Short mmCIF file of N, CA and C in Angstrom, two decimals:
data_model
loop_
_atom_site.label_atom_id
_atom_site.label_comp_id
_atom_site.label_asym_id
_atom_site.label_seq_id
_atom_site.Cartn_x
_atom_site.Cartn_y
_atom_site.Cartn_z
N UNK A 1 227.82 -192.15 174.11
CA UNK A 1 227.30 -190.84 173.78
C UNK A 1 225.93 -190.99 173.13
N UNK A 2 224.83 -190.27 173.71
CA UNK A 2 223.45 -190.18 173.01
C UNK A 2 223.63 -189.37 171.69
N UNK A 3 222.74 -190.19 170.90
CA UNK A 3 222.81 -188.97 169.53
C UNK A 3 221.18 -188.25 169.95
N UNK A 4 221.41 -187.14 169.19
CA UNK A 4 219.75 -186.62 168.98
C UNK A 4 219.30 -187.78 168.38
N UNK A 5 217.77 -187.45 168.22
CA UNK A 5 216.70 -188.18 167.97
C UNK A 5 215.52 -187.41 167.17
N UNK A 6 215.07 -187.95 166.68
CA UNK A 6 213.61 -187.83 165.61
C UNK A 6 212.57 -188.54 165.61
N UNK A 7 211.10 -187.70 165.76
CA UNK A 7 210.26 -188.55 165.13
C UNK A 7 209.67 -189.50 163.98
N UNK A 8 208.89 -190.19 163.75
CA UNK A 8 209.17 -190.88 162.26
C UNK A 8 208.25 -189.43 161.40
N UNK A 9 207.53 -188.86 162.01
CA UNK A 9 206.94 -188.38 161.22
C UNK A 9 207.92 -186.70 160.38
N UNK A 10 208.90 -186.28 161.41
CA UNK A 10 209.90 -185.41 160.93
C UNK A 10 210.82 -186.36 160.17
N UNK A 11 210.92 -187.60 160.05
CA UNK A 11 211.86 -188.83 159.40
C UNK A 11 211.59 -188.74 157.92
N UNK A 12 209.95 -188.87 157.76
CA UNK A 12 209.32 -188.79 156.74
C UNK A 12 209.50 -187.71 155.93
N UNK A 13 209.12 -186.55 156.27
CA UNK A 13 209.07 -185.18 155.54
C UNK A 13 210.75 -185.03 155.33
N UNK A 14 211.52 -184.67 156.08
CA UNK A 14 213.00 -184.43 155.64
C UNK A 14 213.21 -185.56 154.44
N UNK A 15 213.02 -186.87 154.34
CA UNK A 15 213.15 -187.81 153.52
C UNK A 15 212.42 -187.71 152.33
N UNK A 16 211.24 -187.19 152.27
CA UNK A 16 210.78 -186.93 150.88
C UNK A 16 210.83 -185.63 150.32
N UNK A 17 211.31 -184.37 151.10
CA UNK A 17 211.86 -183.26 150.35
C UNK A 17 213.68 -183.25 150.24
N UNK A 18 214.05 -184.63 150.78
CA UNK A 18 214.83 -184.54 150.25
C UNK A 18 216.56 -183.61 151.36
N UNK A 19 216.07 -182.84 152.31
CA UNK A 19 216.67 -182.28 153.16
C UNK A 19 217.81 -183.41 153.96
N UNK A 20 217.55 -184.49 154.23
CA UNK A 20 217.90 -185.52 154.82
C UNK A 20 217.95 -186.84 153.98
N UNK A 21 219.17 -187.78 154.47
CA UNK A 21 219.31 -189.09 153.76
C UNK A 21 218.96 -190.05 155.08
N UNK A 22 217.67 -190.81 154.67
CA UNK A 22 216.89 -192.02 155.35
C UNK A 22 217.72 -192.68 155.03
N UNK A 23 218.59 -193.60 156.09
CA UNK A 23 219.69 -194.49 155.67
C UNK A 23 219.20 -195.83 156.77
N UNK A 24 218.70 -196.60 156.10
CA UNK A 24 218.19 -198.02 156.74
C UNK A 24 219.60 -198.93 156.79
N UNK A 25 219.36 -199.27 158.39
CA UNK A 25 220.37 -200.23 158.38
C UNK A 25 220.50 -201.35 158.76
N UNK A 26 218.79 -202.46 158.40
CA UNK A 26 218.22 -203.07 158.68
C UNK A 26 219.13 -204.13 157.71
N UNK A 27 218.95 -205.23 157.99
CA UNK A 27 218.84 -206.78 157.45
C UNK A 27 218.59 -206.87 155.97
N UNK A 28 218.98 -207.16 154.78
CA UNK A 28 218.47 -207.21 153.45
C UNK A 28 217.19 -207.89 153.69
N UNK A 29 216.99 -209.15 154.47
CA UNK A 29 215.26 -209.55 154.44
C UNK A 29 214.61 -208.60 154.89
N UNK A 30 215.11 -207.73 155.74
CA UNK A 30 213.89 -206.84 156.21
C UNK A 30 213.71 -205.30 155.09
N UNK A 31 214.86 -205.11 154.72
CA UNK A 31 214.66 -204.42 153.55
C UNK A 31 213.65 -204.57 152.65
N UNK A 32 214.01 -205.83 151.96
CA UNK A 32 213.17 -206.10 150.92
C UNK A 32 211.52 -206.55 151.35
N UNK A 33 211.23 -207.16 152.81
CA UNK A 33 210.02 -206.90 152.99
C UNK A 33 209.35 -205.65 153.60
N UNK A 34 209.61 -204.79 153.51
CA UNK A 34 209.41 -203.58 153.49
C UNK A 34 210.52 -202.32 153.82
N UNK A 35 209.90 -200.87 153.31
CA UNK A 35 211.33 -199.74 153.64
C UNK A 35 210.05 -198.94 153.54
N UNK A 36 210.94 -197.27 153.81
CA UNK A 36 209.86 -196.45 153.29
C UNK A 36 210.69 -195.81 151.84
N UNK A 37 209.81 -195.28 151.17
CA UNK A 37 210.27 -195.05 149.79
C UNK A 37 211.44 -194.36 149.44
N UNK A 38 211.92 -193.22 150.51
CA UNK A 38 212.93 -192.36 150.18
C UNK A 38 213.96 -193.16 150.75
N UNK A 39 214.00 -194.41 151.25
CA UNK A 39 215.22 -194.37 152.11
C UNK A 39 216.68 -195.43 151.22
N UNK A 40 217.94 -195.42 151.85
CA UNK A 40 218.69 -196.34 151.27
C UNK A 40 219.20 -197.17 151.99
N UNK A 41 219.70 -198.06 151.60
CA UNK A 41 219.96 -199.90 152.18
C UNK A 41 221.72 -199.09 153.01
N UNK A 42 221.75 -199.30 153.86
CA UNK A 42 223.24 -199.67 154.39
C UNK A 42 223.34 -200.82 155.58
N UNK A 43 223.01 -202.19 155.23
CA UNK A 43 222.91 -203.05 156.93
C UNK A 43 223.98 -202.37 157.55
N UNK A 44 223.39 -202.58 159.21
CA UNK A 44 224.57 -202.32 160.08
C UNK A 44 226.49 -202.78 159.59
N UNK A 45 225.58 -204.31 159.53
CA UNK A 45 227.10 -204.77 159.77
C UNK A 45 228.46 -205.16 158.45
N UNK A 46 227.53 -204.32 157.49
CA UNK A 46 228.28 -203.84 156.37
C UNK A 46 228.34 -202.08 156.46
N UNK A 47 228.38 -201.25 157.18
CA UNK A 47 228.28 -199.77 156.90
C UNK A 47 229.50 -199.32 157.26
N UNK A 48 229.84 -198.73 156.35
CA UNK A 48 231.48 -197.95 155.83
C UNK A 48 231.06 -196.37 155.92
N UNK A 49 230.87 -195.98 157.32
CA UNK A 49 230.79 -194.42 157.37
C UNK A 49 231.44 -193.95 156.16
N UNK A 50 232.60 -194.12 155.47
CA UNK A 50 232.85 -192.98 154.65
C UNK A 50 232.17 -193.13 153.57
N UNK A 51 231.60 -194.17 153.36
CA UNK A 51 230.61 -194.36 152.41
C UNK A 51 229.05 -193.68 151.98
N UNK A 52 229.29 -193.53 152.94
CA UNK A 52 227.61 -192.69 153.30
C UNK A 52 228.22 -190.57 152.88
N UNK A 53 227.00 -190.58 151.93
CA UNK A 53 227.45 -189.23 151.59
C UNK A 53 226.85 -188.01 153.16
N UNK A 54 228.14 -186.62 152.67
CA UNK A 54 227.89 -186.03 153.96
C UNK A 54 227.51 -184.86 152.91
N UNK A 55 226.54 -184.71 152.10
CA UNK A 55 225.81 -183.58 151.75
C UNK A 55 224.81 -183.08 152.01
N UNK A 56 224.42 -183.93 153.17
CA UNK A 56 222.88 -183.44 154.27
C UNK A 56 223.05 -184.40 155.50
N UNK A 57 222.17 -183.83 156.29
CA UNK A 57 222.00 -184.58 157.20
C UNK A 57 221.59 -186.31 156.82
N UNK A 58 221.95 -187.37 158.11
CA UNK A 58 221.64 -188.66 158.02
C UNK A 58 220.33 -188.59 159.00
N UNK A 59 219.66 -189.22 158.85
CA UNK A 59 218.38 -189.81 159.67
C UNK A 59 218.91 -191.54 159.41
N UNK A 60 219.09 -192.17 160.41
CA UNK A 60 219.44 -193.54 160.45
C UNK A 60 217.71 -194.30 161.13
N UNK A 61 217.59 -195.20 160.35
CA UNK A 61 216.23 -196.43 160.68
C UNK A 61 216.58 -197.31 161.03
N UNK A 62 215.89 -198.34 161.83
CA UNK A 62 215.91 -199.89 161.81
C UNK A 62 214.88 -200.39 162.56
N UNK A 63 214.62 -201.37 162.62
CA UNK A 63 213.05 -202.03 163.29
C UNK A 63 212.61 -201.11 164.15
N UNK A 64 213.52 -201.11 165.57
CA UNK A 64 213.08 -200.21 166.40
C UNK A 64 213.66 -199.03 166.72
N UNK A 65 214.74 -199.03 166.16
CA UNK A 65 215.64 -197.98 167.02
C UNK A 65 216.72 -198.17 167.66
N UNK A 66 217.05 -199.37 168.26
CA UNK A 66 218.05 -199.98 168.87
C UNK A 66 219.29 -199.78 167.66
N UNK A 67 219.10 -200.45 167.07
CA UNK A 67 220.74 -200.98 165.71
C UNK A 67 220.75 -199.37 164.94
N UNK A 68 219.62 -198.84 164.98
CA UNK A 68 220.37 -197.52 164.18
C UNK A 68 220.62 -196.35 165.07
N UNK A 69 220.40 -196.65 166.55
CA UNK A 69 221.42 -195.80 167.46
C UNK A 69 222.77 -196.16 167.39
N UNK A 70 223.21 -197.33 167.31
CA UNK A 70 224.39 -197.84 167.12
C UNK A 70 225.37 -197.32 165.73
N UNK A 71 224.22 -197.15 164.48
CA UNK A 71 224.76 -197.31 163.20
C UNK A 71 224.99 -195.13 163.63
N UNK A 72 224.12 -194.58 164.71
CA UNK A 72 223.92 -192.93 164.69
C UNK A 72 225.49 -192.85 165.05
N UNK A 73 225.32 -193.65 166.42
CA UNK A 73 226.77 -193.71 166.58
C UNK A 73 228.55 -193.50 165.73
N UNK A 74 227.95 -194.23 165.04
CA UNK A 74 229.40 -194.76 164.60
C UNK A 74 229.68 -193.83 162.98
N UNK A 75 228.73 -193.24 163.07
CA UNK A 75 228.10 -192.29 162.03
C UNK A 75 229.12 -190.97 162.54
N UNK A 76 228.66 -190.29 163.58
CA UNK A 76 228.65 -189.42 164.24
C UNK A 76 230.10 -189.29 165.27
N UNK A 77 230.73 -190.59 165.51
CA UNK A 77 232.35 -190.72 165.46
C UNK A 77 232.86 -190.30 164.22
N UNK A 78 232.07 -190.46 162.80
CA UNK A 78 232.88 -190.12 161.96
C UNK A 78 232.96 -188.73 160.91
N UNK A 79 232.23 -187.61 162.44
CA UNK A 79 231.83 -186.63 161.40
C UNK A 79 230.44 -186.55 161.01
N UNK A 80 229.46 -186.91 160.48
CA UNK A 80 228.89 -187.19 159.84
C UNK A 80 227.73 -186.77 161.15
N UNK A 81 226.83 -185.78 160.32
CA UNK A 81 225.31 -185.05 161.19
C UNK A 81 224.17 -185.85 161.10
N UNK A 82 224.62 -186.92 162.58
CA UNK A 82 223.32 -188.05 162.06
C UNK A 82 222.24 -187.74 163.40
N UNK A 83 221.03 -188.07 162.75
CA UNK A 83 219.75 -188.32 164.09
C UNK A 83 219.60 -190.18 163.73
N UNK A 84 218.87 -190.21 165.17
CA UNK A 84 218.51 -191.38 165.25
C UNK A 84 217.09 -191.44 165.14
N UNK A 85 216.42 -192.25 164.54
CA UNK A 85 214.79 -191.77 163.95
C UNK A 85 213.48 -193.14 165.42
N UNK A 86 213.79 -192.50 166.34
CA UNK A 86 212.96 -193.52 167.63
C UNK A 86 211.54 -193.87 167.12
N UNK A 87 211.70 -195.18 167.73
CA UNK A 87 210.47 -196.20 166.59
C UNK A 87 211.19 -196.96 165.82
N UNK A 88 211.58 -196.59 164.86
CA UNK A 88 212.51 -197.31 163.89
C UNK A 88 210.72 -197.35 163.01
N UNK A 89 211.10 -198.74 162.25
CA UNK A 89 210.32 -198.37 161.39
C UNK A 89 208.61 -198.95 161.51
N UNK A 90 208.83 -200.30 162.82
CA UNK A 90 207.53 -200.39 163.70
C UNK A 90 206.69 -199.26 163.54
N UNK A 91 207.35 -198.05 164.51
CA UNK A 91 206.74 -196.58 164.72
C UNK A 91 206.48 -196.55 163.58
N UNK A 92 207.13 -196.24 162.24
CA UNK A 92 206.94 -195.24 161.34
C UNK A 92 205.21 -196.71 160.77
N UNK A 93 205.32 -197.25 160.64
CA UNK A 93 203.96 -198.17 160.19
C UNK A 93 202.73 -197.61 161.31
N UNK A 94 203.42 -197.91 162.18
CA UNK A 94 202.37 -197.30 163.11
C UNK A 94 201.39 -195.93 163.28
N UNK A 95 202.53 -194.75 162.69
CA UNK A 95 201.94 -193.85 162.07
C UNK A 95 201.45 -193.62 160.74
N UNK A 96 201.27 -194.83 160.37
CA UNK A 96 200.25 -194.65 158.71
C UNK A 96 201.23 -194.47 157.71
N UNK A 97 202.32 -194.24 158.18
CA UNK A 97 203.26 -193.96 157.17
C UNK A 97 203.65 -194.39 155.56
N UNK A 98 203.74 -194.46 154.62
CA UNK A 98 203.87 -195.49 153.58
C UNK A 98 205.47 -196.46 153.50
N UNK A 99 205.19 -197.48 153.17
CA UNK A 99 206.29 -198.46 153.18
C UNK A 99 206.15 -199.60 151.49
N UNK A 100 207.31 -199.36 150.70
CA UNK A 100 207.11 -200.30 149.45
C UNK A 100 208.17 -201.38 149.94
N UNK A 101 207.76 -202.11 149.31
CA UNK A 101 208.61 -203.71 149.16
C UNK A 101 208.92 -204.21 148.20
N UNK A 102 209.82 -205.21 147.79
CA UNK A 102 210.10 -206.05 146.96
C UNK A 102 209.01 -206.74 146.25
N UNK A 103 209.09 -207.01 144.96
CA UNK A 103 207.89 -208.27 144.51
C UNK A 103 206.38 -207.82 144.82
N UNK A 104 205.59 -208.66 144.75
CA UNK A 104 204.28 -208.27 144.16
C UNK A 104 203.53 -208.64 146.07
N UNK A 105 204.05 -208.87 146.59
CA UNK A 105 203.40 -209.15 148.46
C UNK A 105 203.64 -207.50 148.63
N UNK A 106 202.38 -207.68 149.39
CA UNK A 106 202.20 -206.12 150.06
C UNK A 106 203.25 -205.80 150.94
N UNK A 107 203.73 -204.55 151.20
CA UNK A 107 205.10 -204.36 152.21
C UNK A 107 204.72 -204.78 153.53
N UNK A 108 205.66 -204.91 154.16
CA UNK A 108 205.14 -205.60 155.31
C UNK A 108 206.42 -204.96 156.53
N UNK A 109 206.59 -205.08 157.50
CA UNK A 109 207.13 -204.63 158.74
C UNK A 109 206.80 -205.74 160.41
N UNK A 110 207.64 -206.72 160.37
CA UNK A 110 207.28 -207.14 162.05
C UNK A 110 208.40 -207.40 162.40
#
């Protein structure tokens, strides 16, 4: 089943007013070398749908898009009003977007 989909730049705005939960479900290394600011850590292959709150919509991230169609998926078996954010977070750098990181190295994304 396809989930809907999002741009990074509607990814962004829902995520910093807050309307939507940016739920990254990237790698802890890739976390910590970069995210964008509003979002929260769930790797794929630790994510406990019931874990994830259902008081707004989900916007799911990951490098490209691939692993958080999967994570939209399994989201969206469980209830839960998720988009998949295409690009992942490549795109979202690509559009100028802002990204913080861990430690004192500039954020980074490859």
């Amino acid at each position: 089943m396809n989930q809907p989909e999002t741009d990074v730049n509607d990814a962004a705005r829902r995520a910093a007013d807050g309307s939507a939960l940016l739920l990254d479900v990237r790698e802890p290394d890739e976390w910590a070398r970069g995210r964008a600011e509003h979002a929260v850590h769930a790797p794929l292959g630790d994510l406990d749908p019931g874990a994830v709150p259902r008081d707004r919509p989900v916007l799911a991230v990951c490098r490209s898009g691939k692993r958080s169609g999967v994570a939209a998926a399994a989201l969206a078996a469980a209830g839960h009003d998720v988009t998949n954010v295409t690009g992942g977070m490549l795109a979202w750098v690509q559009a100028g977007l802002p990204v913080v990181g861990d430690g004192p190295a500039p954020a980074e994304i490859h």
